[in-house]
Amino acid sequence: MGLALPLSQSLKAYVLPEKIIAVHPTSLSLAIGTRFSGLSNQTVYVYNLTDGRVLKKINSGPVGCLAFSPTGDLLAYIDSKGQGHIVDVKVGNSLLLAHKVSSGALTSLTFLDHHAIATGGMDGKVRIWDPRNGKLIDAWGGNSPISRIAVDPKDRYIGVSSFDGRVSIFSIGQHKLAFQHQAPDMVLSLRYAARRFVWATATQVEFFDLDTKKLSRVQVPPPRFIRPYRAMDCSPDGKLLAIDGGANIVYLFDVKTGLKITEIQLPKSESIGSIVFTYDSMMLVVGLVESQTQLYRKVGQVWRILPVMLPQ
């Protein structure tokens, strides 16, 4: 589950850091980094979700994206210069993707499997890398700069959104275009879950079903502040959509019907930086911009806040 935007080298100190969150495949831990520099933390922390203990510290600087490998032993991130890094979480060793930033900064990354990681870049190219040695395996594209990517690891589809609002879905092996759509405005988030690619703009969420080849929409209230990124995630079981509703609210929608199920009222009125489901779809991680990350667990049909307090 990766999030992404290119980072500016000239951000002012008053710009609030946005949290970048990746959940471990076991749903027992997560990694948190910050997107902006200035006064923000320069370290990625890996936390135990049960008690909030720090399991690992990675001196990354500000990051534009975080993603665990399917086995959870590797953590990949994009630094403020647009360079990709892969870290062995247990040992601590790291390597760089063999990418020349001069050809276009990387903007988004996610793992296809333990032997392949996909990235999107400002040069419009999709690249596939071997995370064991950082070498390039495949590359295609080269038109509009890519804002974010998501993958269907089983059937090898990749979804790509461009800064101009275009969403494209390709088969990875043949580079064949399976679907293309022009969103009404800038795509702020892109996800994949349970045979559906899902993306959000400021006013709506759109779903593309790989089985039916149909596009559907859900109208959502605009966020409190329009930014280049909107916090959103789909539960891995494909049943729920969680999205930043603005004014310290997270809306939960039924993916199949498009109807709002409930809303989570956050205890503090502030901007939401990240929303991520755990892999078992039973917990929701909400990263607030100015205060601590909050954890919610599904109990029946109710989402209850957990007492675990993460420092970030």
Short mmCIF file of N, CA, C and O in Angstrom, two decimals, residues 47-166:
data_model
loop_
_atom_site.label_atom_id
_atom_site.label_comp_id
_atom_site.label_asym_id
_atom_site.label_seq_id
_atom_site.Cartn_x
_atom_site.Cartn_y
_atom_site.Cartn_z
N TYR A 47 6.57 0.59 14.11
CA TYR A 47 5.94 0.43 15.42
C TYR A 47 5.23 -0.91 15.54
O TYR A 47 4.67 -1.42 14.56
N ASN A 48 5.21 -1.44 16.77
CA ASN A 48 4.35 -2.57 17.10
C ASN A 48 2.93 -2.04 17.29
O ASN A 48 2.71 -1.12 18.07
N LEU A 49 1.96 -2.61 16.59
CA LEU A 49 0.60 -2.12 16.68
C LEU A 49 -0.11 -2.51 17.97
O LEU A 49 -1.14 -1.94 18.31
N THR A 50 0.43 -3.47 18.67
CA THR A 50 -0.21 -3.92 19.91
C THR A 50 0.05 -2.97 21.07
O THR A 50 -0.86 -2.60 21.81
N ASP A 51 1.31 -2.54 21.20
CA ASP A 51 1.66 -1.71 22.37
C ASP A 51 2.36 -0.40 22.00
O ASP A 51 2.71 0.38 22.89
N GLY A 52 2.59 -0.14 20.71
CA GLY A 52 3.21 1.12 20.30
C GLY A 52 4.71 1.17 20.41
O GLY A 52 5.31 2.23 20.19
N ARG A 53 5.36 0.04 20.74
CA ARG A 53 6.83 0.03 20.84
C ARG A 53 7.48 0.31 19.49
O ARG A 53 6.99 -0.11 18.44
N VAL A 54 8.62 0.99 19.54
CA VAL A 54 9.42 1.22 18.33
C VAL A 54 10.24 -0.03 18.05
O VAL A 54 11.04 -0.46 18.88
N LEU A 55 10.05 -0.62 16.88
CA LEU A 55 10.76 -1.82 16.49
C LEU A 55 12.00 -1.52 15.65
O LEU A 55 12.96 -2.28 15.66
N LYS A 56 11.95 -0.40 14.91
CA LYS A 56 13.05 -0.07 14.01
C LYS A 56 13.04 1.41 13.70
O LYS A 56 11.98 2.03 13.61
N LYS A 57 14.22 1.99 13.54
CA LYS A 57 14.37 3.36 13.09
C LYS A 57 15.20 3.37 11.81
O LYS A 57 16.25 2.72 11.75
N ILE A 58 14.72 4.11 10.81
CA ILE A 58 15.43 4.20 9.53
C ILE A 58 15.67 5.68 9.24
O ILE A 58 14.72 6.46 9.13
N ASN A 59 16.93 6.06 9.15
CA ASN A 59 17.28 7.46 8.90
C ASN A 59 17.09 7.78 7.42
O ASN A 59 18.03 7.73 6.63
N SER A 60 15.88 8.10 7.07
CA SER A 60 15.51 8.25 5.67
C SER A 60 15.45 9.70 5.20
O SER A 60 15.55 9.97 4.01
N GLY A 61 15.28 10.66 6.14
CA GLY A 61 14.88 11.99 5.74
C GLY A 61 13.41 11.97 5.38
O GLY A 61 12.72 10.96 5.53
N PRO A 62 12.85 13.07 4.88
CA PRO A 62 11.45 13.07 4.45
C PRO A 62 11.24 12.10 3.30
O PRO A 62 12.12 11.92 2.47
N VAL A 63 10.08 11.45 3.28
CA VAL A 63 9.81 10.43 2.27
C VAL A 63 8.56 10.79 1.46
O VAL A 63 7.68 11.51 1.94
N GLY A 64 8.50 10.29 0.24
CA GLY A 64 7.34 10.52 -0.60
C GLY A 64 6.46 9.29 -0.73
O GLY A 64 5.36 9.37 -1.25
N CYS A 65 6.95 8.14 -0.24
CA CYS A 65 6.19 6.91 -0.38
C CYS A 65 6.83 5.85 0.52
O CYS A 65 8.03 5.87 0.76
N LEU A 66 6.00 4.92 1.03
CA LEU A 66 6.46 3.79 1.84
C LEU A 66 5.70 2.55 1.42
O LEU A 66 4.48 2.62 1.20
N ALA A 67 6.38 1.40 1.36
CA ALA A 67 5.69 0.16 1.03
C ALA A 67 6.47 -1.03 1.57
O ALA A 67 7.69 -1.11 1.38
N PHE A 68 5.78 -1.96 2.24
CA PHE A 68 6.37 -3.22 2.65
C PHE A 68 6.27 -4.23 1.51
O PHE A 68 5.32 -4.22 0.72
N SER A 69 7.24 -5.15 1.47
CA SER A 69 7.14 -6.28 0.54
C SER A 69 6.08 -7.24 1.05
O SER A 69 5.69 -7.20 2.21
N PRO A 70 5.58 -8.16 0.19
CA PRO A 70 4.54 -9.10 0.63
C PRO A 70 4.93 -9.97 1.82
O PRO A 70 4.08 -10.39 2.59
N THR A 71 6.23 -10.24 1.98
CA THR A 71 6.68 -11.02 3.13
C THR A 71 7.00 -10.14 4.33
O THR A 71 7.20 -10.65 5.43
N GLY A 72 7.08 -8.83 4.11
CA GLY A 72 7.30 -7.91 5.21
C GLY A 72 8.74 -7.71 5.63
O GLY A 72 9.01 -6.93 6.55
N ASP A 73 9.67 -8.38 4.97
CA ASP A 73 11.07 -8.24 5.38
C ASP A 73 11.77 -7.07 4.71
O ASP A 73 12.86 -6.67 5.12
N LEU A 74 11.16 -6.51 3.67
CA LEU A 74 11.72 -5.35 2.99
C LEU A 74 10.78 -4.16 3.10
O LEU A 74 9.55 -4.31 3.07
N LEU A 75 11.36 -2.97 3.23
CA LEU A 75 10.59 -1.73 3.26
C LEU A 75 11.20 -0.80 2.21
O LEU A 75 12.40 -0.52 2.25
N ALA A 76 10.37 -0.35 1.28
CA ALA A 76 10.86 0.54 0.22
C ALA A 76 10.32 1.95 0.45
O ALA A 76 9.20 2.12 0.94
N TYR A 77 11.12 2.96 0.08
CA TYR A 77 10.66 4.34 0.18
C TYR A 77 11.32 5.19 -0.91
O TYR A 77 12.33 4.81 -1.49
N ILE A 78 10.70 6.32 -1.18
CA ILE A 78 11.24 7.32 -2.10
C ILE A 78 11.68 8.52 -1.28
O ILE A 78 10.91 9.02 -0.46
N ASP A 79 12.91 8.97 -1.48
CA ASP A 79 13.42 10.09 -0.69
C ASP A 79 13.02 11.42 -1.33
O ASP A 79 12.34 11.48 -2.36
N SER A 80 13.46 12.51 -0.72
CA SER A 80 13.05 13.84 -1.15
C SER A 80 13.62 14.23 -2.52
O SER A 80 13.15 15.18 -3.14
N LYS A 81 14.61 13.49 -3.00
CA LYS A 81 15.18 13.77 -4.32
C LYS A 81 14.52 12.94 -5.42
O LYS A 81 14.82 13.11 -6.59
N GLY A 82 13.62 12.02 -5.01
CA GLY A 82 12.97 11.17 -6.00
C GLY A 82 13.72 9.89 -6.29
O GLY A 82 13.51 9.25 -7.31
N GLN A 83 14.59 9.48 -5.36
CA GLN A 83 15.37 8.25 -5.51
C GLN A 83 14.73 7.15 -4.68
O GLN A 83 14.27 7.38 -3.56
N GLY A 84 14.69 5.92 -5.22
CA GLY A 84 14.11 4.79 -4.51
C GLY A 84 15.12 4.05 -3.66
O GLY A 84 16.26 3.83 -4.09
N HIS A 85 14.70 3.66 -2.45
CA HIS A 85 15.54 2.90 -1.53
C HIS A 85 14.81 1.64 -1.08
O HIS A 85 13.58 1.65 -0.94
N ILE A 86 15.56 0.57 -0.83
CA ILE A 86 14.99 -0.66 -0.29
C ILE A 86 15.79 -1.06 0.94
O ILE A 86 17.03 -1.16 0.89
N VAL A 87 15.10 -1.27 2.06
CA VAL A 87 15.75 -1.55 3.34
C VAL A 87 15.35 -2.94 3.81
O VAL A 87 14.16 -3.30 3.80
N ASP A 88 16.34 -3.73 4.23
CA ASP A 88 16.07 -5.00 4.90
C ASP A 88 15.72 -4.66 6.34
O ASP A 88 16.55 -4.20 7.11
N VAL A 89 14.45 -4.87 6.71
CA VAL A 89 13.96 -4.41 8.01
C VAL A 89 14.68 -5.09 9.17
O VAL A 89 14.97 -4.46 10.19
N LYS A 90 15.00 -6.35 9.04
CA LYS A 90 15.64 -7.08 10.14
C LYS A 90 17.11 -6.72 10.27
O LYS A 90 17.61 -6.43 11.35
N VAL A 91 17.82 -6.76 9.16
CA VAL A 91 19.27 -6.55 9.19
C VAL A 91 19.63 -5.06 9.18
O VAL A 91 20.60 -4.63 9.80
N GLY A 92 18.84 -4.26 8.44
CA GLY A 92 19.11 -2.83 8.36
C GLY A 92 19.87 -2.42 7.12
O GLY A 92 20.08 -1.23 6.88
N ASN A 93 20.32 -3.40 6.32
CA ASN A 93 21.02 -3.07 5.09
C ASN A 93 20.07 -2.40 4.10
O ASN A 93 18.88 -2.70 4.06
N SER A 94 20.60 -1.51 3.27
CA SER A 94 19.77 -0.82 2.28
C SER A 94 20.50 -0.74 0.96
O SER A 94 21.74 -0.84 0.89
N LEU A 95 19.73 -0.58 -0.12
CA LEU A 95 20.31 -0.38 -1.45
C LEU A 95 19.45 0.60 -2.22
O LEU A 95 18.28 0.83 -1.89
N LEU A 96 20.05 1.20 -3.24
CA LEU A 96 19.36 2.15 -4.10
C LEU A 96 18.87 1.45 -5.36
O LEU A 96 19.54 0.56 -5.87
N LEU A 97 17.70 1.86 -5.84
CA LEU A 97 17.29 1.44 -7.17
C LEU A 97 18.23 2.09 -8.17
O LEU A 97 18.60 3.27 -8.01
N ALA A 98 18.60 1.37 -9.21
CA ALA A 98 19.57 1.88 -10.19
C ALA A 98 18.89 2.87 -11.13
O ALA A 98 18.75 2.63 -12.33
N HIS A 99 18.48 4.00 -10.55
CA HIS A 99 17.71 5.00 -11.30
C HIS A 99 18.44 6.33 -11.29
O HIS A 99 18.90 6.79 -10.24
N LYS A 100 18.55 6.95 -12.46
CA LYS A 100 19.14 8.27 -12.55
C LYS A 100 18.04 9.32 -12.37
O LYS A 100 17.16 9.46 -13.22
N VAL A 101 18.10 10.03 -11.26
CA VAL A 101 17.07 11.02 -10.96
C VAL A 101 17.01 12.10 -12.03
O VAL A 101 15.97 12.72 -12.28
N SER A 102 18.12 12.33 -12.71
CA SER A 102 18.16 13.34 -13.77
C SER A 102 17.19 13.00 -14.90
O SER A 102 16.76 13.89 -15.64
N SER A 103 16.81 11.72 -15.04
CA SER A 103 15.86 11.33 -16.07
C SER A 103 14.41 11.50 -15.61
O SER A 103 13.49 11.29 -16.39
N GLY A 104 14.22 11.88 -14.36
CA GLY A 104 12.88 12.09 -13.82
C GLY A 104 12.74 11.45 -12.46
O GLY A 104 12.96 10.25 -12.29
N ALA A 105 12.37 12.25 -11.45
CA ALA A 105 12.24 11.74 -10.09
C ALA A 105 11.15 10.69 -10.01
O ALA A 105 10.13 10.76 -10.70
N LEU A 106 11.37 9.68 -9.18
CA LEU A 106 10.33 8.70 -8.90
C LEU A 106 9.27 9.35 -8.01
O LEU A 106 9.59 10.15 -7.13
N THR A 107 8.02 9.00 -8.25
CA THR A 107 6.92 9.62 -7.50
C THR A 107 6.08 8.63 -6.72
O THR A 107 5.39 9.00 -5.79
N SER A 108 6.12 7.34 -7.09
CA SER A 108 5.28 6.35 -6.44
C SER A 108 5.90 4.98 -6.58
O SER A 108 6.57 4.70 -7.58
N LEU A 109 5.70 4.12 -5.58
CA LEU A 109 6.20 2.75 -5.68
C LEU A 109 5.31 1.80 -4.90
O LEU A 109 4.62 2.18 -3.97
N THR A 110 5.33 0.54 -5.32
CA THR A 110 4.62 -0.52 -4.63
C THR A 110 5.19 -1.86 -5.08
O THR A 110 5.71 -1.98 -6.19
N PHE A 111 5.11 -2.87 -4.23
CA PHE A 111 5.63 -4.19 -4.57
C PHE A 111 4.61 -4.97 -5.40
O PHE A 111 3.42 -4.97 -5.09
N LEU A 112 5.10 -5.64 -6.44
CA LEU A 112 4.29 -6.62 -7.17
C LEU A 112 4.32 -7.95 -6.44
O LEU A 112 3.31 -8.61 -6.26
N ASP A 113 5.52 -8.36 -6.05
CA ASP A 113 5.74 -9.56 -5.26
C ASP A 113 7.12 -9.40 -4.62
O ASP A 113 7.70 -8.31 -4.67
N HIS A 114 7.61 -10.47 -4.03
CA HIS A 114 8.89 -10.37 -3.34
C HIS A 114 10.05 -10.15 -4.30
O HIS A 114 11.13 -9.71 -3.90
N HIS A 115 9.84 -10.42 -5.59
CA HIS A 115 10.92 -10.31 -6.56
C HIS A 115 10.74 -9.16 -7.54
O HIS A 115 11.50 -9.05 -8.51
N ALA A 116 9.76 -8.31 -7.30
CA ALA A 116 9.54 -7.19 -8.24
C ALA A 116 8.86 -6.03 -7.53
O ALA A 116 7.94 -6.21 -6.73
N ILE A 117 9.34 -4.83 -7.82
CA ILE A 117 8.76 -3.61 -7.28
C ILE A 117 8.49 -2.66 -8.46
O ILE A 117 9.30 -2.58 -9.39
N ALA A 118 7.33 -2.01 -8.44
CA ALA A 118 6.94 -1.12 -9.53
C ALA A 118 7.04 0.33 -9.07
O ALA A 118 6.70 0.65 -7.92
N THR A 119 7.49 1.21 -9.97
CA THR A 119 7.56 2.64 -9.66
C THR A 119 6.96 3.43 -10.81
O THR A 119 6.94 2.99 -11.96
N GLY A 120 6.48 4.63 -10.48
CA GLY A 120 6.08 5.61 -11.48
C GLY A 120 6.97 6.83 -11.33
O GLY A 120 7.51 7.09 -10.25
N GLY A 121 7.14 7.60 -12.42
CA GLY A 121 8.07 8.72 -12.36
C GLY A 121 7.57 9.97 -13.05
O GLY A 121 6.57 9.95 -13.78
N MET A 122 8.28 11.06 -12.83
CA MET A 122 7.93 12.34 -13.46
C MET A 122 8.13 12.30 -14.98
O MET A 122 7.59 13.13 -15.70
N ASP A 123 8.91 11.33 -15.47
CA ASP A 123 9.09 11.20 -16.91
C ASP A 123 7.97 10.39 -17.55
O ASP A 123 8.00 10.13 -18.75
N GLY A 124 6.97 9.99 -16.77
CA GLY A 124 5.84 9.25 -17.30
C GLY A 124 6.07 7.76 -17.47
O GLY A 124 5.20 7.05 -17.95
N LYS A 125 7.22 7.28 -17.07
CA LYS A 125 7.54 5.86 -17.25
C LYS A 125 7.14 5.01 -16.04
O LYS A 125 7.31 5.43 -14.90
N VAL A 126 6.61 3.83 -16.34
CA VAL A 126 6.44 2.78 -15.34
C VAL A 126 7.66 1.88 -15.41
O VAL A 126 8.08 1.46 -16.50
N ARG A 127 8.26 1.62 -14.26
CA ARG A 127 9.45 0.77 -14.23
C ARG A 127 9.24 -0.38 -13.24
O ARG A 127 8.61 -0.21 -12.19
N ILE A 128 9.79 -1.54 -13.59
CA ILE A 128 9.77 -2.71 -12.73
C ILE A 128 11.21 -3.03 -12.35
O ILE A 128 12.09 -3.12 -13.22
N TRP A 129 11.45 -3.21 -11.04
CA TRP A 129 12.81 -3.41 -10.52
C TRP A 129 12.89 -4.73 -9.75
O TRP A 129 11.89 -5.22 -9.24
N ASP A 130 14.10 -5.24 -9.65
CA ASP A 130 14.38 -6.38 -8.78
C ASP A 130 14.83 -5.83 -7.43
O ASP A 130 15.90 -5.22 -7.34
N PRO A 131 14.03 -6.01 -6.36
CA PRO A 131 14.40 -5.43 -5.07
C PRO A 131 15.60 -6.10 -4.41
O PRO A 131 16.15 -5.57 -3.43
N ARG A 132 16.02 -7.23 -4.94
CA ARG A 132 17.17 -7.91 -4.34
C ARG A 132 18.49 -7.26 -4.73
O ARG A 132 19.48 -7.36 -4.00
N ASN A 133 18.52 -6.61 -5.90
CA ASN A 133 19.76 -5.97 -6.34
C ASN A 133 19.57 -4.56 -6.87
O ASN A 133 20.54 -3.89 -7.21
N GLY A 134 18.31 -4.09 -6.95
CA GLY A 134 18.04 -2.73 -7.41
C GLY A 134 18.12 -2.53 -8.90
O GLY A 134 18.04 -1.40 -9.38
N LYS A 135 18.25 -3.61 -9.66
CA LYS A 135 18.41 -3.50 -11.11
C LYS A 135 17.06 -3.41 -11.82
O LYS A 135 16.07 -3.99 -11.39
N LEU A 136 17.06 -2.70 -12.95
CA LEU A 136 15.85 -2.51 -13.74
C LEU A 136 15.52 -3.78 -14.51
O LEU A 136 16.38 -4.38 -15.15
N ILE A 137 14.23 -4.18 -14.46
CA ILE A 137 13.76 -5.36 -15.19
C ILE A 137 13.00 -4.96 -16.45
O ILE A 137 13.18 -5.56 -17.51
N ASP A 138 12.16 -3.93 -16.34
CA ASP A 138 11.30 -3.55 -17.45
C ASP A 138 10.91 -2.08 -17.30
O ASP A 138 10.94 -1.53 -16.19
N ALA A 139 10.53 -1.45 -18.42
CA ALA A 139 10.09 -0.05 -18.40
C ALA A 139 9.24 0.21 -19.63
O ALA A 139 9.49 -0.35 -20.69
N TRP A 140 8.23 1.06 -19.47
CA TRP A 140 7.42 1.48 -20.62
C TRP A 140 6.72 2.80 -20.28
O TRP A 140 6.74 3.27 -19.15
N GLY A 141 6.09 3.38 -21.28
CA GLY A 141 5.40 4.65 -21.09
C GLY A 141 6.34 5.81 -21.39
O GLY A 141 7.36 5.68 -22.05
N GLY A 142 5.95 6.99 -20.90
CA GLY A 142 6.79 8.16 -21.10
C GLY A 142 6.03 9.39 -21.53
O GLY A 142 6.62 10.28 -22.15
N ASN A 143 4.74 9.47 -21.21
CA ASN A 143 3.96 10.65 -21.58
C ASN A 143 3.80 11.57 -20.38
O ASN A 143 4.75 12.20 -19.95
N SER A 144 2.60 11.67 -19.84
CA SER A 144 2.35 12.58 -18.72
C SER A 144 3.01 12.08 -17.44
O SER A 144 3.06 10.87 -17.19
N PRO A 145 3.54 12.98 -16.62
CA PRO A 145 4.13 12.59 -15.34
C PRO A 145 3.16 11.78 -14.49
O PRO A 145 1.96 12.10 -14.42
N ILE A 146 3.64 10.74 -13.85
CA ILE A 146 2.81 9.84 -13.05
C ILE A 146 2.72 10.35 -11.62
O ILE A 146 3.74 10.66 -11.00
N SER A 147 1.50 10.44 -11.10
CA SER A 147 1.31 10.90 -9.73
C SER A 147 1.32 9.74 -8.75
O SER A 147 1.88 9.83 -7.67
N ARG A 148 0.68 8.60 -9.11
CA ARG A 148 0.66 7.44 -8.22
C ARG A 148 0.30 6.18 -8.99
O ARG A 148 -0.23 6.24 -10.10
N ILE A 149 0.63 5.05 -8.38
CA ILE A 149 0.37 3.76 -9.01
C ILE A 149 -0.23 2.80 -7.98
O ILE A 149 -0.10 2.99 -6.77
N ALA A 150 -0.90 1.75 -8.47
CA ALA A 150 -1.41 0.66 -7.65
C ALA A 150 -1.37 -0.60 -8.49
O ALA A 150 -1.46 -0.53 -9.73
N VAL A 151 -1.26 -1.76 -7.86
CA VAL A 151 -1.11 -3.00 -8.63
C VAL A 151 -2.08 -4.08 -8.17
O VAL A 151 -2.48 -4.14 -7.00
N ASP A 152 -2.47 -4.91 -9.13
CA ASP A 152 -3.15 -6.18 -8.89
C ASP A 152 -2.07 -7.24 -9.00
O ASP A 152 -1.71 -7.65 -10.11
N PRO A 153 -1.51 -7.69 -7.88
CA PRO A 153 -0.35 -8.59 -7.95
C PRO A 153 -0.67 -9.98 -8.49
O PRO A 153 0.20 -10.64 -9.04
N LYS A 154 -1.93 -10.42 -8.35
CA LYS A 154 -2.29 -11.77 -8.78
C LYS A 154 -2.38 -11.87 -10.30
O LYS A 154 -1.78 -12.75 -10.91
N ASP A 155 -3.14 -10.98 -10.90
CA ASP A 155 -3.35 -11.03 -12.34
C ASP A 155 -2.48 -10.04 -13.11
O ASP A 155 -2.66 -9.85 -14.31
N ARG A 156 -1.56 -9.38 -12.39
CA ARG A 156 -0.52 -8.56 -12.99
C ARG A 156 -1.05 -7.40 -13.80
O ARG A 156 -0.70 -7.16 -14.95
N TYR A 157 -1.94 -6.63 -13.18
CA TYR A 157 -2.37 -5.36 -13.74
C TYR A 157 -1.77 -4.23 -12.90
O TYR A 157 -1.57 -4.38 -11.69
N ILE A 158 -1.51 -3.11 -13.55
CA ILE A 158 -1.02 -1.93 -12.83
C ILE A 158 -1.87 -0.73 -13.21
O ILE A 158 -2.17 -0.51 -14.39
N GLY A 159 -2.32 0.00 -12.21
CA GLY A 159 -3.08 1.23 -12.43
C GLY A 159 -2.17 2.43 -12.26
O GLY A 159 -1.36 2.48 -11.33
N VAL A 160 -2.30 3.39 -13.16
CA VAL A 160 -1.43 4.57 -13.17
C VAL A 160 -2.30 5.81 -13.29
O VAL A 160 -3.17 5.89 -14.16
N SER A 161 -2.08 6.79 -12.42
CA SER A 161 -2.76 8.08 -12.57
C SER A 161 -1.74 9.15 -12.90
O SER A 161 -0.61 9.12 -12.40
N SER A 162 -2.13 10.06 -13.79
CA SER A 162 -1.26 11.15 -14.20
C SER A 162 -1.73 12.45 -13.56
O SER A 162 -2.88 12.57 -13.11
N PHE A 163 -0.87 13.45 -13.55
CA PHE A 163 -1.22 14.72 -12.93
C PHE A 163 -2.32 15.45 -13.70
O PHE A 163 -2.95 16.36 -13.17
N ASP A 164 -2.57 15.04 -14.95
CA ASP A 164 -3.64 15.67 -15.73
C ASP A 164 -4.99 15.01 -15.50
O ASP A 164 -5.98 15.35 -16.16
N GLY A 165 -5.08 14.03 -14.57
CA GLY A 165 -6.34 13.40 -14.24
C GLY A 165 -6.63 12.13 -15.01
O GLY A 165 -7.69 11.52 -14.82
N ARG A 166 -5.72 11.70 -15.86
CA ARG A 166 -5.95 10.47 -16.63
C ARG A 166 -5.58 9.24 -15.81
O ARG A 166 -4.54 9.20 -15.16
#
